[in-house]
Tab-separated table of C-alpha atoms and ligand atoms in Angstrom:
chain	number	residue	atom	x	y	z
A	1	MET	CA	-45.026	-6.149	0.033
A	2	SER	CA	-41.556	-4.448	0.422
A	3	GLU	CA	-39.596	-5.797	3.768
A	4	SER	CA	-38.570	-3.451	6.277
A	5	VAL	CA	-36.669	-3.934	9.521
A	6	PRO	CA	-37.827	-2.354	12.754
A	7	LEU	CA	-35.600	-0.029	14.930
A	8	THR	CA	-36.355	1.195	18.496
A	9	ILE	CA	-34.528	4.513	19.440
A	10	ASP	CA	-35.005	6.429	22.603
A	11	GLY	CA	-38.597	4.319	23.260
A	12	LYS	CA	-39.698	5.011	19.654
A	13	THR	CA	-39.834	2.303	16.885
A	14	ILE	CA	-39.394	3.103	13.599
A	15	GLU	CA	-39.551	0.642	9.999
A	16	LEU	CA	-36.216	0.554	7.936
A	17	PRO	CA	-36.776	-0.443	4.392
A	18	VAL	CA	-34.906	-3.292	3.302
A	19	VAL	CA	-33.005	-3.057	0.007
A	20	THR	CA	-31.913	-6.165	-1.693
A	21	GLY	CA	-29.652	-6.736	-4.718
A	22	SER	CA	-29.796	-9.396	-7.474
A	23	GLU	CA	-27.147	-11.532	-5.636
A	24	ASP	CA	-29.646	-11.365	-2.782
A	25	GLU	CA	-27.220	-8.320	-0.414
A	26	LYS	CA	-29.413	-6.820	1.950
A	27	ALA	CA	-29.104	-3.147	2.804
A	28	LEU	CA	-31.139	-0.796	5.543
A	29	ASP	CA	-32.408	2.041	4.126
A	30	ILE	CA	-31.401	4.624	6.862
A	31	SER	CA	-31.996	8.087	4.567
A	32	LYS	CA	-35.126	8.918	6.924
A	33	LEU	CA	-33.596	7.982	10.227
A	34	ARG	CA	-32.112	11.630	11.416
A	35	ASP	CA	-35.232	13.067	10.439
A	36	ALA	CA	-37.404	10.303	12.313
A	37	THR	CA	-35.339	9.843	15.347
A	38	GLY	CA	-32.142	12.477	15.264
A	39	TYR	CA	-29.735	9.976	15.033
A	40	ILE	CA	-27.383	9.452	12.220
A	41	THR	CA	-25.080	6.278	11.780
A	42	LEU	CA	-21.315	6.759	12.084
A	43	ASP	CA	-18.803	4.463	9.957
A	44	GLN	CA	-15.614	5.568	9.561
A	45	GLY	CA	-13.823	4.438	6.239
A	46	TYR	CA	-17.244	3.118	4.924
A	47	GLY	CA	-16.403	-0.164	5.619
A	48	ASN	CA	-20.391	-0.653	6.039
A	49	THR	CA	-21.970	1.741	4.081
A	50	GLY	CA	-23.610	1.529	0.854
A	51	SER	CA	-23.346	4.970	-0.941
A	52	CYS	CA	-25.176	3.918	-4.197
A	53	THR	CA	-27.452	1.032	-5.578
A	54	SER	CA	-25.068	-0.139	-8.997
A	55	ALA	CA	-25.569	-2.637	-11.559
A	56	ILE	CA	-22.162	-2.600	-13.011
A	57	THR	CA	-19.651	-5.187	-11.130
A	58	TYR	CA	-20.549	-7.545	-8.385
A	59	ILE	CA	-17.928	-8.658	-5.618
A	60	ASP	CA	-18.159	-11.155	-3.282
A	61	GLY	CA	-15.413	-10.875	-0.919
A	62	ASP	CA	-15.728	-14.243	1.140
A	63	ALA	CA	-16.038	-16.337	-1.911
A	64	GLY	CA	-13.438	-14.547	-3.983
A	65	ILE	CA	-15.961	-13.652	-6.892
A	66	LEU	CA	-15.861	-10.601	-9.224
A	67	ARG	CA	-17.930	-10.440	-12.081
A	68	TYR	CA	-18.477	-7.473	-14.721
A	69	ARG	CA	-22.316	-7.109	-15.811
A	70	GLY	CA	-22.552	-10.591	-14.528
A	71	ILE	CA	-19.429	-12.363	-16.180
A	72	PRO	CA	-16.935	-13.996	-13.769
A	73	ILE	CA	-13.665	-12.186	-14.264
A	74	GLU	CA	-11.937	-15.517	-15.334
A	75	GLN	CA	-14.090	-15.699	-18.531
A	76	PHE	CA	-11.936	-12.845	-19.825
A	77	GLU	CA	-8.537	-14.991	-19.478
A	78	GLU	CA	-8.873	-16.679	-22.836
A	79	ALA	CA	-9.113	-13.986	-25.262
A	80	PRO	CA	-8.967	-10.793	-23.420
A	81	ASN	CA	-9.863	-7.707	-25.433
A	82	PHE	CA	-9.844	-4.446	-23.228
A	83	ILE	CA	-12.100	-2.441	-25.382
A	84	GLU	CA	-14.591	-5.220	-25.764
A	85	VAL	CA	-14.749	-4.784	-21.963
A	86	CYS	CA	-14.686	-0.992	-21.669
A	87	TRP	CA	-17.702	-1.037	-23.443
A	88	LEU	CA	-19.269	-3.859	-21.374
A	89	LEU	CA	-18.887	-1.801	-18.168
A	90	ILE	CA	-20.188	1.698	-19.596
A	91	PHE	CA	-22.969	0.488	-22.032
A	92	GLY	CA	-24.076	-2.558	-19.977
A	93	ASN	CA	-23.945	-5.290	-22.860
A	94	LEU	CA	-20.733	-7.138	-24.682
A	95	PRO	CA	-20.630	-4.833	-27.992
A	96	SER	CA	-22.015	-6.367	-31.320
A	97	ALA	CA	-19.547	-5.651	-34.325
A	98	GLU	CA	-21.041	-2.783	-35.230
A	99	GLU	CA	-20.738	-1.320	-31.650
A	100	TYR	CA	-17.167	-2.523	-31.105
A	101	GLY	CA	-16.486	-1.016	-34.977
A	102	ASP	CA	-17.274	2.434	-34.370
A	103	PHE	CA	-16.222	2.884	-30.973
A	104	SER	CA	-12.720	1.716	-32.124
A	105	GLU	CA	-12.763	3.994	-35.253
A	106	ARG	CA	-13.554	6.939	-32.212
A	107	LEU	CA	-10.793	5.521	-30.432
A	108	THR	CA	-8.459	6.103	-33.553
A	109	LYS	CA	-9.704	9.347	-34.330
A	110	HIS	CA	-9.244	10.823	-30.620
A	111	ALA	CA	-6.082	9.391	-29.793
A	112	MET	CA	-4.189	12.477	-30.595
A	113	LEU	CA	-3.920	15.382	-28.166
A	114	ASN	CA	-4.049	18.788	-29.041
A	115	GLU	CA	-0.865	20.453	-30.281
A	116	SER	CA	-0.667	23.086	-27.758
A	117	MET	CA	-0.962	20.402	-24.909
A	118	LYS	CA	2.377	19.019	-25.828
A	119	TYR	CA	3.842	22.379	-24.224
A	120	HIS	CA	2.287	21.275	-20.791
A	121	PHE	CA	4.432	18.423	-20.832
A	122	GLN	CA	7.417	20.468	-20.760
A	123	GLY	CA	6.344	22.702	-18.147
A	124	PHE	CA	6.744	19.914	-15.571
A	125	PRO	CA	10.038	18.947	-14.383
A	126	ASN	CA	11.805	15.991	-15.222
A	127	GLN	CA	11.173	14.130	-12.002
A	128	ALA	CA	7.531	15.037	-11.742
A	129	PRO	CA	5.468	12.015	-10.739
A	130	PRO	CA	3.441	10.646	-13.719
A	131	MET	CA	0.501	10.537	-11.614
A	132	ALA	CA	0.495	14.021	-11.020
A	133	ILE	CA	1.085	15.046	-14.624
A	134	LEU	CA	-1.788	12.588	-15.609
A	135	SER	CA	-4.312	14.183	-13.490
A	136	ALA	CA	-3.647	17.485	-14.288
A	137	MET	CA	-3.360	16.533	-18.078
A	138	ILE	CA	-7.030	14.629	-17.620
A	139	ASN	CA	-8.378	17.931	-16.305
A	140	ALA	CA	-6.881	20.087	-18.673
A	141	LEU	CA	-8.895	17.849	-21.805
A	142	SER	CA	-12.102	20.124	-20.458
A	143	CYS	CA	-10.354	23.095	-21.584
A	144	PHE	CA	-9.647	21.825	-25.136
A	145	HIS	CA	-12.900	20.132	-25.581
A	146	PRO	CA	-15.515	22.565	-23.826
A	147	ASP	CA	-18.124	20.972	-26.106
A	148	MET	CA	-17.742	17.730	-24.055
A	149	ILE	CA	-18.559	19.536	-20.810
A	150	GLU	CA	-22.121	19.530	-21.625
A	151	MET	CA	-23.335	15.799	-22.151
A	152	ASP	CA	-26.599	16.465	-24.110
A	153	SER	CA	-26.626	13.431	-26.016
A	154	ASP	CA	-25.602	9.498	-26.012
A	155	ASP	CA	-23.838	10.477	-29.255
A	156	ARG	CA	-21.776	13.136	-27.104
A	157	PHE	CA	-21.286	11.152	-24.412
A	158	ILE	CA	-19.620	7.674	-26.460
A	159	THR	CA	-17.223	10.297	-27.824
A	160	ALA	CA	-16.196	11.872	-24.358
A	161	ALA	CA	-15.558	8.405	-23.438
A	162	ALA	CA	-13.691	7.112	-26.217
A	163	ARG	CA	-11.640	10.478	-26.074
A	164	LEU	CA	-10.649	9.716	-22.353
A	165	ILE	CA	-9.611	6.216	-22.801
A	166	SER	CA	-7.916	6.788	-26.060
A	167	LYS	CA	-6.148	10.357	-24.772
A	168	ILE	CA	-5.156	8.888	-21.167
A	169	ARG	CA	-2.770	6.296	-23.387
A	170	THR	CA	-1.166	9.294	-25.143
A	171	ILE	CA	-1.047	11.170	-21.973
A	172	ALA	CA	0.574	8.410	-20.063
A	173	ALA	CA	3.211	7.868	-22.968
A	174	PHE	CA	3.977	11.375	-23.419
A	175	ALA	CA	4.570	12.072	-19.795
A	176	HIS	CA	7.322	9.318	-19.919
A	177	ARG	CA	8.750	10.397	-22.818
A	178	SER	CA	8.980	13.926	-21.543
A	179	SER	CA	10.335	12.631	-18.425
A	180	ILE	CA	13.626	10.988	-20.148
A	181	GLY	CA	13.659	13.677	-22.572
A	182	ARG	CA	12.744	11.541	-25.700
A	183	THR	CA	10.858	13.058	-28.749
A	184	TYR	CA	6.967	12.077	-28.519
A	185	ASN	CA	5.761	9.068	-30.742
A	186	TYR	CA	2.568	9.895	-32.418
A	187	PRO	CA	-0.404	7.210	-32.034
A	188	ASN	CA	-0.482	4.834	-34.581
A	189	PRO	CA	-3.667	4.432	-36.208
A	190	ASN	CA	-2.678	0.812	-37.400
A	191	LEU	CA	-1.886	-0.615	-34.212
A	192	LEU	CA	-4.423	-1.901	-31.525
A	193	TYR	CA	-4.754	-0.406	-27.965
A	194	VAL	CA	-2.143	-2.141	-26.195
A	195	GLU	CA	0.369	-2.174	-28.754
A	196	ASN	CA	-0.177	1.356	-29.854
A	197	PHE	CA	0.681	2.460	-26.127
A	198	MET	CA	3.670	0.308	-26.438
A	199	HIS	CA	4.792	2.104	-29.631
A	200	MET	CA	4.208	5.387	-27.938
A	201	LEU	CA	6.227	4.399	-25.058
A	202	PHE	CA	9.035	2.826	-26.475
A	203	SER	CA	9.791	3.192	-30.334
A	204	GLU	CA	12.728	5.228	-31.375
A	205	PRO	CA	13.219	6.898	-34.950
A	206	HIS	CA	15.862	4.036	-35.568
A	207	ALA	CA	13.868	1.134	-33.848
A	208	PRO	CA	9.873	1.028	-33.970
A	209	HIS	CA	8.857	-1.391	-30.985
A	210	GLU	CA	7.382	-4.574	-31.859
A	211	THR	CA	5.588	-6.873	-29.756
A	212	ASP	CA	3.706	-10.319	-30.105
A	213	ASP	CA	0.422	-11.916	-29.278
A	214	ILE	CA	1.558	-13.485	-25.665
A	215	VAL	CA	2.637	-10.013	-24.664
A	216	ARG	CA	-0.417	-8.029	-26.276
A	217	LEU	CA	-2.651	-10.841	-24.447
A	218	ALA	CA	-1.023	-10.300	-20.981
A	219	PHE	CA	-1.457	-6.393	-21.354
A	220	ASN	CA	-4.818	-6.824	-22.255
A	221	LEU	CA	-5.737	-8.982	-19.349
A	222	VAL	CA	-3.827	-6.701	-16.829
A	223	LEU	CA	-6.109	-3.531	-17.976
A	224	ILE	CA	-9.427	-5.918	-17.982
A	225	LEU	CA	-8.437	-7.077	-14.382
A	226	HIS	CA	-7.907	-3.448	-13.286
A	227	ALA	CA	-11.118	-2.469	-15.208
A	228	ASP	CA	-13.640	-1.960	-12.588
A	229	HIS	CA	-14.114	-2.754	-8.597
A	230	GLU	CA	-17.298	-1.158	-7.601
A	231	GLN	CA	-16.975	1.596	-4.646
A	232	ASN	CA	-13.420	1.715	-4.217
A	233	CYS	CA	-11.509	4.554	-3.206
A	234	SER	CA	-11.016	6.261	-6.616
A	235	THR	CA	-14.057	5.064	-7.767
A	236	SER	CA	-16.323	6.258	-5.067
A	237	THR	CA	-14.116	9.562	-5.434
A	238	VAL	CA	-15.296	9.992	-9.501
A	239	ARG	CA	-18.971	9.263	-7.853
A	240	LEU	CA	-18.412	12.383	-5.256
A	241	VAL	CA	-17.282	14.767	-7.493
A	242	GLY	CA	-19.533	13.831	-10.219
A	243	SER	CA	-22.625	13.951	-7.957
A	244	SER	CA	-22.205	17.830	-7.763
A	245	GLY	CA	-22.457	18.155	-11.344
A	246	ALA	CA	-18.530	18.239	-12.363
A	247	ASN	CA	-17.653	17.259	-15.798
A	248	LEU	CA	-16.617	13.919	-16.739
A	249	PHE	CA	-13.018	14.888	-17.651
A	250	ALA	CA	-12.740	16.783	-13.903
A	251	SER	CA	-14.334	13.761	-12.321
A	252	CYS	CA	-11.868	11.228	-13.793
A	253	ALA	CA	-8.782	13.537	-12.907
A	254	ALA	CA	-10.069	13.269	-9.314
A	255	GLY	CA	-10.171	9.484	-9.579
A	256	VAL	CA	-6.442	9.562	-10.738
A	257	CYS	CA	-5.808	11.483	-7.351
A	258	ALA	CA	-7.123	9.227	-5.307
A	259	LEU	CA	-5.828	6.251	-7.080
A	260	TRP	CA	-2.350	7.456	-6.433
A	261	GLY	CA	-2.183	6.746	-2.729
A	262	PRO	CA	-0.057	3.883	-1.746
A	263	LEU	CA	-3.042	2.072	-0.225
A	264	HIS	CA	-4.881	2.147	-3.410
A	265	GLY	CA	-3.186	1.739	-6.630
A	266	GLY	CA	0.005	3.293	-5.805
A	267	ALA	CA	0.435	-0.150	-3.875
A	268	ASN	CA	1.706	-1.670	-7.170
A	269	VAL	CA	4.843	0.536	-7.088
A	270	ALA	CA	5.183	-0.045	-3.303
A	271	VAL	CA	5.150	-4.130	-3.711
A	272	LEU	CA	8.067	-3.440	-6.381
A	273	GLU	CA	10.117	-1.382	-3.891
A	274	MET	CA	9.573	-3.789	-1.247
A	275	LEU	CA	10.818	-6.955	-3.612
A	276	GLU	CA	13.630	-4.882	-4.519
A	277	GLN	CA	14.720	-3.675	-1.375
A	278	ILE	CA	14.781	-7.356	-0.087
A	279	HIS	CA	16.307	-8.375	-3.431
A	280	LYS	CA	19.176	-5.736	-2.755
A	281	GLY	CA	19.836	-7.574	1.037
A	282	ASP	CA	18.315	-4.621	2.834
A	283	LEU	CA	16.384	-6.725	4.564
A	284	SER	CA	15.941	-10.562	4.665
A	285	VAL	CA	12.647	-12.387	3.673
A	286	GLU	CA	11.925	-13.253	7.254
A	287	GLU	CA	12.754	-9.844	8.753
A	288	TYR	CA	10.493	-8.041	6.326
A	289	MET	CA	7.504	-10.131	7.686
A	290	ARG	CA	8.582	-9.739	11.367
A	291	GLN	CA	8.692	-6.276	10.598
A	292	ALA	CA	5.188	-6.351	8.358
A	293	LYS	CA	3.223	-7.727	11.642
A	294	ASP	CA	4.731	-5.226	14.218
A	295	LYS	CA	2.586	-2.109	14.396
A	296	ASN	CA	5.251	0.071	15.201
A	297	SER	CA	7.243	-0.863	12.283
A	298	GLY	CA	5.313	1.487	9.808
A	299	ILE	CA	5.659	-1.494	7.431
A	300	ARG	CA	3.140	-3.766	5.747
A	301	LEU	CA	3.043	-6.532	3.523
A	302	MET	CA	2.569	-4.615	0.423
A	303	GLY	CA	0.196	-6.254	-1.940
A	304	PHE	CA	-1.462	-8.019	0.687
A	305	GLY	CA	-4.913	-7.519	2.334
A	306	HIS	CA	-8.157	-6.058	0.818
A	307	ARG	CA	-11.350	-4.099	2.176
A	308	VAL	CA	-13.699	-6.617	0.755
A	309	TYR	CA	-11.746	-9.878	-0.129
A	310	LYS	CA	-11.062	-11.901	2.644
A	311	SER	CA	-10.287	-14.862	0.782
A	312	PHE	CA	-8.412	-14.904	-2.275
A	313	ASP	CA	-8.258	-11.949	-4.996
A	314	PRO	CA	-9.552	-13.705	-8.023
A	315	ARG	CA	-7.254	-11.149	-9.577
A	316	ALA	CA	-4.372	-11.779	-8.027
A	317	GLN	CA	-4.490	-15.665	-9.166
A	318	MET	CA	-5.091	-14.746	-12.647
A	319	LEU	CA	-2.202	-12.348	-12.384
A	320	GLN	CA	0.494	-14.837	-10.897
A	321	ARG	CA	-0.863	-17.435	-13.885
A	322	VAL	CA	0.061	-14.586	-16.500
A	323	ALA	CA	3.150	-13.821	-14.561
A	324	GLU	CA	4.911	-17.192	-14.732
A	325	LYS	CA	3.502	-17.444	-18.432
A	326	LEU	CA	4.900	-14.170	-19.754
A	327	LEU	CA	8.274	-14.484	-17.780
A	328	ALA	CA	8.797	-18.290	-19.338
A	329	HIS	CA	7.807	-16.647	-23.062
A	330	LEU	CA	10.496	-13.832	-22.714
A	331	ASN	CA	12.858	-16.276	-21.099
A	332	ILE	CA	12.867	-13.690	-18.167
A	333	ASN	CA	14.267	-15.091	-14.533
A	334	ASP	CA	13.000	-12.569	-12.647
A	335	PRO	CA	14.497	-13.198	-8.856
A	336	LEU	CA	11.847	-10.771	-7.221
A	337	LEU	CA	8.868	-13.555	-8.524
A	338	GLU	CA	10.631	-16.056	-6.426
A	339	ILE	CA	10.960	-13.491	-3.351
A	340	GLY	CA	7.218	-12.992	-4.011
A	341	ARG	CA	6.470	-16.355	-3.851
A	342	ARG	CA	8.223	-16.859	-0.923
A	343	LEU	CA	6.617	-14.249	1.032
A	344	GLU	CA	3.291	-15.360	-0.142
A	345	GLU	CA	3.935	-18.658	0.853
A	346	ILE	CA	4.854	-17.693	4.361
A	347	ALA	CA	2.180	-15.233	4.904
A	348	LEU	CA	-0.234	-17.855	3.819
A	349	ASN	CA	0.996	-20.099	6.481
A	350	ASP	CA	1.224	-17.393	9.194
A	351	SER	CA	-1.143	-17.209	11.720
A	352	TYR	CA	-1.061	-13.084	11.593
A	353	PHE	CA	-1.965	-13.292	8.187
A	354	VAL	CA	-4.529	-16.110	8.346
A	355	GLU	CA	-6.345	-14.963	11.316
A	356	ARG	CA	-6.820	-11.310	9.407
A	357	LYS	CA	-7.874	-12.871	6.357
A	358	LEU	CA	-4.828	-11.470	4.726
A	359	TYR	CA	-4.313	-12.447	0.998
A	360	PRO	CA	-2.493	-11.388	-2.059
A	361	ASN	CA	-4.470	-8.538	-4.063
A	362	VAL	CA	-4.113	-7.289	-7.612
A	363	ASP	CA	-1.182	-5.537	-6.872
A	364	PHE	CA	0.973	-8.102	-5.710
A	365	TYR	CA	1.934	-9.524	-9.124
A	366	SER	CA	0.752	-6.760	-11.705
A	367	GLY	CA	3.964	-5.204	-10.989
A	368	ILE	CA	6.107	-8.303	-11.656
A	369	ILE	CA	3.773	-8.408	-14.993
A	370	LEU	CA	4.431	-4.878	-15.867
A	371	ARG	CA	8.403	-4.922	-15.286
A	372	ALA	CA	8.776	-7.891	-17.828
A	373	LEU	CA	6.958	-5.849	-20.125
A	374	GLY	CA	9.374	-3.088	-19.744
A	375	ILE	CA	7.326	-0.286	-17.892
A	376	PRO	CA	8.935	1.769	-15.686
A	377	THR	CA	8.106	1.390	-11.947
A	378	ASN	CA	7.184	4.918	-11.975
A	379	MET	CA	4.586	4.406	-14.540
A	380	PHE	CA	3.213	1.274	-12.799
A	381	THR	CA	0.078	3.373	-11.154
A	382	VAL	CA	-0.537	5.445	-14.270
A	383	VAL	CA	-1.101	1.796	-16.441
A	384	PHE	CA	-3.405	0.869	-13.491
A	385	ALA	CA	-5.273	4.531	-14.308
A	386	MET	CA	-5.177	3.359	-17.690
A	387	GLY	CA	-7.380	0.103	-17.041
A	388	ARG	CA	-9.475	2.023	-14.625
A	389	MET	CA	-11.030	4.258	-16.756
A	390	PRO	CA	-13.749	2.559	-18.360
A	391	GLY	CA	-14.686	1.867	-14.719
A	392	TRP	CA	-14.668	5.403	-13.604
A	393	ILE	CA	-16.792	6.308	-16.838
A	394	ALA	CA	-19.336	3.770	-16.200
A	395	HIS	CA	-19.842	4.680	-12.546
A	396	TRP	CA	-20.282	8.464	-13.594
A	397	ARG	CA	-22.731	7.428	-16.047
A	398	GLU	CA	-24.597	5.138	-14.273
A	399	GLN	CA	-24.662	8.029	-11.414
A	400	ASN	CA	-25.934	10.756	-13.891
A	401	LEU	CA	-28.792	8.349	-15.317
A	402	GLN	CA	-29.855	7.540	-11.645
A	403	GLY	CA	-30.237	11.085	-10.979
A	404	SER	CA	-28.827	11.031	-7.793
A	405	ARG	CA	-28.638	13.432	-5.117
A	406	ILE	CA	-24.981	15.730	-4.567
A	407	GLY	CA	-22.975	13.621	-2.166
A	408	ARG	CA	-22.741	14.972	1.290
A	409	PRO	CA	-21.808	12.883	4.264
A	410	ARG	CA	-22.664	14.330	7.900
A	411	GLN	CA	-20.270	13.995	10.693
A	412	ILE	CA	-20.006	14.078	14.527
A	413	TYR	CA	-18.868	17.346	15.729
A	414	THR	CA	-16.202	16.357	18.407
A	415	GLY	CA	-14.747	20.357	18.710
A	416	PRO	CA	-15.087	22.751	21.378
A	417	GLU	CA	-18.565	23.934	22.971
A	418	MET	CA	-19.944	27.239	21.925
A	419	ASN	CA	-17.107	29.656	22.160
A	420	ASP	CA	-16.575	33.105	21.934
A	421	TYR	CA	-14.276	35.476	19.893
A	422	VAL	CA	-11.408	37.355	21.617
A	423	PRO	CA	-10.319	40.831	20.162
A	424	ARG	CA	-6.743	40.941	18.843
A	425	VAL	CA	-5.580	43.069	21.341
A	426	GLN	CA	-6.493	41.131	24.391
A	427	ARG	CA	-4.518	38.367	22.831
A	428	GLY	CA	-1.207	40.456	22.344
A	429	TRP	CA	-1.378	42.185	19.315
A	430	VAL	CA	0.182	45.625	19.217
A	431	SER	CA	-2.865	46.921	17.374
A	432	ASP	CA	-6.218	45.727	15.902
A	433	SER	CA	-4.842	45.668	12.624
A	434	ALA	CA	-3.340	42.926	10.897
A	435	ALA	CA	-1.280	45.091	8.879
A	436	ASP	CA	0.847	45.865	12.400
A	437	ILE	CA	1.249	42.215	13.171
A	438	ILE	CA	5.296	42.678	12.002
A	439	PRO	CA	6.845	45.269	13.821
A	440	GLY	CA	8.931	47.462	11.910
A	441	ARG	CA	7.027	46.208	8.564
A	442	PRO	CA	5.633	49.274	6.232
A	443	ARG	CA	1.952	49.539	6.805
A	444	PRO	CA	0.201	48.376	3.326
A	445	THR	CA	-1.667	50.888	1.612
A	446	PHE	CA	-4.745	48.949	2.266
A	447	ASP	CA	-5.905	47.248	5.442
A	448	LEU	CA	-6.014	43.794	5.639
B	501	LIG	N1	0.255	-5.918	6.145
B	501	LIG	C1	0.245	-6.040	7.536
B	501	LIG	N2	-0.991	-5.994	8.351
B	501	LIG	C2	-1.833	-5.730	7.726
B	501	LIG	C3	-1.562	-5.559	6.439
B	501	LIG	C4	-0.805	-5.775	5.399
B	501	LIG	N3	-0.660	-5.652	3.958
B	501	LIG	N4	-3.081	-4.927	5.668
B	501	LIG	C5	-3.995	-5.111	6.974
B	501	LIG	N5	-3.217	-5.496	8.163
B	501	LIG	C6	-3.796	-5.490	9.485
B	501	LIG	C7	-3.896	-4.190	9.884
B	501	LIG	O1	-2.646	-3.766	10.476
B	501	LIG	C8	-5.160	-4.645	10.939
B	501	LIG	O2	-4.499	-5.626	11.981
B	501	LIG	P1	-5.500	-5.387	13.489
B	501	LIG	O3	-6.680	-5.881	13.387
B	501	LIG	O4	-4.400	-5.934	14.464
B	501	LIG	O5	-5.521	-3.607	13.843
B	501	LIG	C9	-5.858	-5.549	10.046
B	501	LIG	O6	-4.713	-5.961	8.896
B	501	LIG	C10	-7.155	-5.099	9.554
B	501	LIG	O7	-6.286	-4.015	8.651
B	501	LIG	P2	-7.445	-2.803	8.065
B	501	LIG	O8	-6.221	-1.755	7.751
B	501	LIG	O9	-8.174	-2.450	9.239
B	501	LIG	O10	-7.970	-3.361	6.690
B	501	LIG	P3	-8.580	-2.348	5.535
B	501	LIG	O11	-9.837	-2.947	5.312
B	501	LIG	O12	-8.932	-0.951	6.310
B	501	LIG	O13	-7.394	-2.098	4.462
B	501	LIG	C11	-5.807	-2.487	2.840
B	501	LIG	C12	-7.307	-2.551	3.486
B	501	LIG	C13	-5.951	-0.833	2.829
B	501	LIG	C14	-5.779	-2.889	1.430
B	501	LIG	C15	-4.619	-2.972	3.625
B	501	LIG	O14	-4.947	-4.430	3.453
B	501	LIG	C16	-3.055	-2.408	3.713
B	501	LIG	O15	-2.833	-1.579	3.584
B	501	LIG	N6	-2.705	-3.545	2.267
B	501	LIG	C17	-1.362	-2.769	1.833
B	501	LIG	C18	-1.528	-2.087	0.861
B	501	LIG	C19	-2.167	-2.540	-0.350
B	501	LIG	O16	-1.704	-3.519	-0.883
B	501	LIG	N7	-3.060	-1.968	-1.012
B	501	LIG	C20	-3.849	-2.337	-2.459
B	501	LIG	C21	-5.136	-2.840	-2.151
B	501	LIG	S1	-5.810	-3.514	-3.755
B	501	LIG	C22	-6.337	-1.925	-4.576
B	501	LIG	O17	-6.418	-0.806	-3.961
B	501	LIG	C23	-6.078	-1.915	-5.901
């Protein structure tokens, strides 16, 4: 028998069905609440609202658990392969050799951009934010691949997914090359995903970029750790946009915009800026921490705190290990890592952070790793978007397969009560025509 919970409102009792997840998470299904009682629920910031059921990622924020399709995130640390995880998230199983080979081939085949897309990069000013370029260019893919807008077969969907995962890397690299006034490096079909990205970013005609296994594995792990995080702001955006029937490219372009904000993916840039500010001597670690606790300062300890994790973010712990290993391997002595360690140590022993359960999140150490890999700071959030792309695609697909309704929250209206329109002349206009609003301006031919 299905479980339900009684709710009594205004003397009337209704039964709310209970929905139970595979990890015994419980939700009250309130979809019929308004019809039955006239009430809606109000939950600003959606901290307590489930927007869907999903079989992709499981998080237990109190226990610091993150699993992709049931697999604990820590199990990807040994031999991280981002493409394998892309397939897992999107299609629900670890790929067979045949599936992996086929998907890799599609990634290689679709790595190039249509030549005329190159001219779009030149149209942006040099200082244009790369996240703006990324979002615009992903959206523009709909113009170059209109056949992908109607996803009427599995094969077409797999190709669309491969196009996005492959082309986001090319777009990201071209955006950077364009911003520094260098020639574009075309994708090299002989290189693996991460090496190819680094080649497109860094190779020069006289000096092809070279990398090694430790760098490749570290970069793969960074992408994997960003690949999905259930209903975060950007993924919920992708689902909401997709729920209107918008195509995969348009929905993912919207996801990029949501990720850009400093409270979400933009935090990895903000962390680096914070560490640099302290390093330059503008503020001491102690003074920064004092301001981070002062609500009026407008400063937060960036890379700390999370809506879901109320204990350690497992991704942050893994990234800290990678950062230490990578910096030692590259023989880099980065003073910012030391400042990060000090901030973390102080925060973990400070009652303000302890009481609010604020711990380092994924962004706290990722910037230090990306900096060690030579990625420019303004590209950090772009790399986050590359990592998050399979998650967005997986959620867009899952929602389409679920056949869900258009996303359309309700609100509680707090504006004026019923009001009357006041004619323009009674509000001091010289005439009833908007054309006369600027005295002395000749009247246009057409009235407005
Ligand atoms: N520094 C100082 N105080 C903080 C911080 C922080 N980083 N984060 C939260 N707090 C405080 C808040 O001021 C609030 O205090 P109060 O209870 O006295 O009013 C309390 O902790 C709860 O904070 P909320 O903002 O209500 O928490 P919410 O769940 O809405 O926000 C968020 C989570 C946005 C991540 C927040 O912790 C934050 O701004 N962190 C810094 C930015 C950051 O690192 N973002 C990346 C998140 S991970 C990701 O998106 C990939």
